[in-house]
């Protein structure tokens, strides 16, 4: 990767090339904005391209995801919360 390359755009392009994504959700997953942005992209790919997703909950119960709280109340965070809630089932 060349200096100055935006890793986000390359990562999102790589995600678009996947047929399956394994998402490991840990205790602090919901507080990491980058993880939630990746998850939102993965769910977008599932919706538009049929990507398969395998969520793995590591030391966290899926029901705990429903109680995730965020420090900001903007549209992007709400979209990420929706993505996290959706994968938790």
PDB file of C-alpha atoms in Angstrom:
ATOM      1  CA  UNK A   1       0.000   0.000   0.000  1.00  0.00           C
ATOM      2  CA  UNK A   2       1.389   3.381  -0.938  1.00  0.00           C
ATOM      3  CA  UNK A   3       1.858   6.180   1.565  1.00  0.00           C
ATOM      4  CA  UNK A   4      -1.214   8.366   1.884  1.00  0.00           C
ATOM      5  CA  UNK A   5      -3.594   5.637   0.739  1.00  0.00           C
ATOM      6  CA  UNK A   6      -6.959   5.744   2.450  1.00  0.00           C
ATOM      7  CA  UNK A   7      -7.138   2.342   4.145  1.00  0.00           C
ATOM      8  CA  UNK A   8     -10.877   2.724   4.655  1.00  0.00           C
ATOM      9  CA  UNK A   9     -11.695   2.800   0.957  1.00  0.00           C
ATOM     10  CA  UNK A  10      -9.364  -0.142   0.256  1.00  0.00           C
ATOM     11  CA  UNK A  11     -10.853  -2.127   3.132  1.00  0.00           C
ATOM     12  CA  UNK A  12     -14.411  -1.438   2.008  1.00  0.00           C
ATOM     13  CA  UNK A  13     -13.485  -2.450  -1.557  1.00  0.00           C
ATOM     14  CA  UNK A  14     -12.016  -5.695  -0.185  1.00  0.00           C
ATOM     15  CA  UNK A  15     -15.193  -6.337   1.822  1.00  0.00           C
ATOM     16  CA  UNK A  16     -17.223  -5.944  -1.373  1.00  0.00           C
ATOM     17  CA  UNK A  17     -15.168  -8.754  -2.921  1.00  0.00           C
ATOM     18  CA  UNK A  18     -16.029 -11.280  -0.206  1.00  0.00           C
ATOM     19  CA  UNK A  19     -18.632 -14.013  -0.454  1.00  0.00           C
ATOM     20  CA  UNK A  20     -18.673 -14.584   3.305  1.00  0.00           C
ATOM     21  CA  UNK A  21     -17.682 -12.554   6.353  1.00  0.00           C
ATOM     22  CA  UNK A  22     -16.969 -13.827   9.851  1.00  0.00           C
ATOM     23  CA  UNK A  23     -17.761 -11.102  12.380  1.00  0.00           C
ATOM     24  CA  UNK A  24     -16.331 -11.579  15.879  1.00  0.00           C
ATOM     25  CA  UNK A  25     -18.295  -9.499  18.375  1.00  0.00           C
ATOM     26  CA  UNK A  26     -16.555  -8.984  21.698  1.00  0.00           C
ATOM     27  CA  UNK A  27     -17.383  -7.054  24.847  1.00  0.00           C
ATOM     28  CA  UNK A  28     -16.278  -3.641  23.528  1.00  0.00           C
ATOM     29  CA  UNK A  29     -17.239  -4.142  19.869  1.00  0.00           C
ATOM     30  CA  UNK A  30     -20.145  -1.686  20.010  1.00  0.00           C
ATOM     31  CA  UNK A  31     -17.909   1.091  21.332  1.00  0.00           C
ATOM     32  CA  UNK A  32     -15.447   0.865  18.426  1.00  0.00           C
ATOM     33  CA  UNK A  33     -16.658   3.107  15.610  1.00  0.00           C
ATOM     34  CA  UNK A  34     -14.448   1.449  13.002  1.00  0.00           C
ATOM     35  CA  UNK A  35     -15.818  -2.020  13.801  1.00  0.00           C
ATOM     36  CA  UNK A  36     -19.360  -0.740  13.455  1.00  0.00           C
ATOM     37  CA  UNK A  37     -18.562   0.956  10.142  1.00  0.00           C
ATOM     38  CA  UNK A  38     -17.164  -2.345   8.821  1.00  0.00           C
ATOM     39  CA  UNK A  39     -20.237  -4.201  10.056  1.00  0.00           C
ATOM     40  CA  UNK A  40     -22.555  -1.727   8.339  1.00  0.00           C
ATOM     41  CA  UNK A  41     -20.631  -2.272   5.080  1.00  0.00           C
ATOM     42  CA  UNK A  42     -20.830  -6.062   5.496  1.00  0.00           C
ATOM     43  CA  UNK A  43     -24.601  -5.891   6.036  1.00  0.00           C
ATOM     44  CA  UNK A  44     -24.942  -3.632   3.004  1.00  0.00           C
ATOM     45  CA  UNK A  45     -23.101  -6.284   0.957  1.00  0.00           C
ATOM     46  CA  UNK A  46     -25.390  -8.978   2.335  1.00  0.00           C
ATOM     47  CA  UNK A  47     -28.435  -6.994   1.282  1.00  0.00           C
ATOM     48  CA  UNK A  48     -27.201  -6.077  -2.196  1.00  0.00           C
ATOM     49  CA  UNK A  49     -24.908  -8.990  -3.121  1.00  0.00           C
ATOM     50  CA  UNK A  50     -26.075 -11.909  -0.989  1.00  0.00           C
ATOM     51  CA  UNK A  51     -22.945 -12.087   1.165  1.00  0.00           C
ATOM     52  CA  UNK A  52     -23.145 -14.734   3.895  1.00  0.00           C
ATOM     53  CA  UNK A  53     -22.356 -13.626   7.453  1.00  0.00           C
ATOM     54  CA  UNK A  54     -21.276 -15.779  10.379  1.00  0.00           C
ATOM     55  CA  UNK A  55     -21.421 -13.832  13.661  1.00  0.00           C
ATOM     56  CA  UNK A  56     -19.334 -15.144  16.548  1.00  0.00           C
ATOM     57  CA  UNK A  57     -20.078 -13.736  19.989  1.00  0.00           C
ATOM     58  CA  UNK A  58     -16.892 -13.861  22.082  1.00  0.00           C
ATOM     59  CA  UNK A  59     -17.514 -13.531  25.820  1.00  0.00           C
ATOM     60  CA  UNK A  60     -20.730 -11.627  25.162  1.00  0.00           C
ATOM     61  CA  UNK A  61     -24.336 -12.745  24.896  1.00  0.00           C
ATOM     62  CA  UNK A  62     -26.231 -11.679  21.754  1.00  0.00           C
ATOM     63  CA  UNK A  63     -28.908 -10.139  23.985  1.00  0.00           C
ATOM     64  CA  UNK A  64     -26.263  -7.772  25.413  1.00  0.00           C
ATOM     65  CA  UNK A  65     -25.939  -6.202  21.970  1.00  0.00           C
ATOM     66  CA  UNK A  66     -29.513  -4.957  22.232  1.00  0.00           C
ATOM     67  CA  UNK A  67     -28.502  -2.856  25.229  1.00  0.00           C
ATOM     68  CA  UNK A  68     -25.488  -1.211  23.551  1.00  0.00           C
ATOM     69  CA  UNK A  69     -25.177   2.498  24.214  1.00  0.00           C
ATOM     70  CA  UNK A  70     -23.293   5.141  22.253  1.00  0.00           C
ATOM     71  CA  UNK A  71     -21.968   8.511  23.333  1.00  0.00           C
ATOM     72  CA  UNK A  72     -23.211  10.311  20.228  1.00  0.00           C
ATOM     73  CA  UNK A  73     -26.693  10.598  18.786  1.00  0.00           C
ATOM     74  CA  UNK A  74     -26.036  11.155  15.094  1.00  0.00           C
ATOM     75  CA  UNK A  75     -27.425   9.316  12.092  1.00  0.00           C
ATOM     76  CA  UNK A  76     -24.242   7.323  11.410  1.00  0.00           C
ATOM     77  CA  UNK A  77     -24.122   5.902  14.937  1.00  0.00           C
ATOM     78  CA  UNK A  78     -27.796   4.971  14.708  1.00  0.00           C
ATOM     79  CA  UNK A  79     -27.126   3.139  11.435  1.00  0.00           C
ATOM     80  CA  UNK A  80     -24.255   1.250  13.066  1.00  0.00           C
ATOM     81  CA  UNK A  81     -26.445   0.368  16.038  1.00  0.00           C
ATOM     82  CA  UNK A  82     -29.071  -0.967  13.643  1.00  0.00           C
ATOM     83  CA  UNK A  83     -26.426  -3.107  11.930  1.00  0.00           C
ATOM     84  CA  UNK A  84     -25.186  -4.491  15.250  1.00  0.00           C
ATOM     85  CA  UNK A  85     -28.739  -5.191  16.425  1.00  0.00           C
ATOM     86  CA  UNK A  86     -29.528  -6.951  13.131  1.00  0.00           C
ATOM     87  CA  UNK A  87     -26.548  -9.300  13.304  1.00  0.00           C
ATOM     88  CA  UNK A  88     -27.335 -10.170  16.933  1.00  0.00           C
ATOM     89  CA  UNK A  89     -30.732 -11.396  15.807  1.00  0.00           C
TER      90      UNK A  89
END
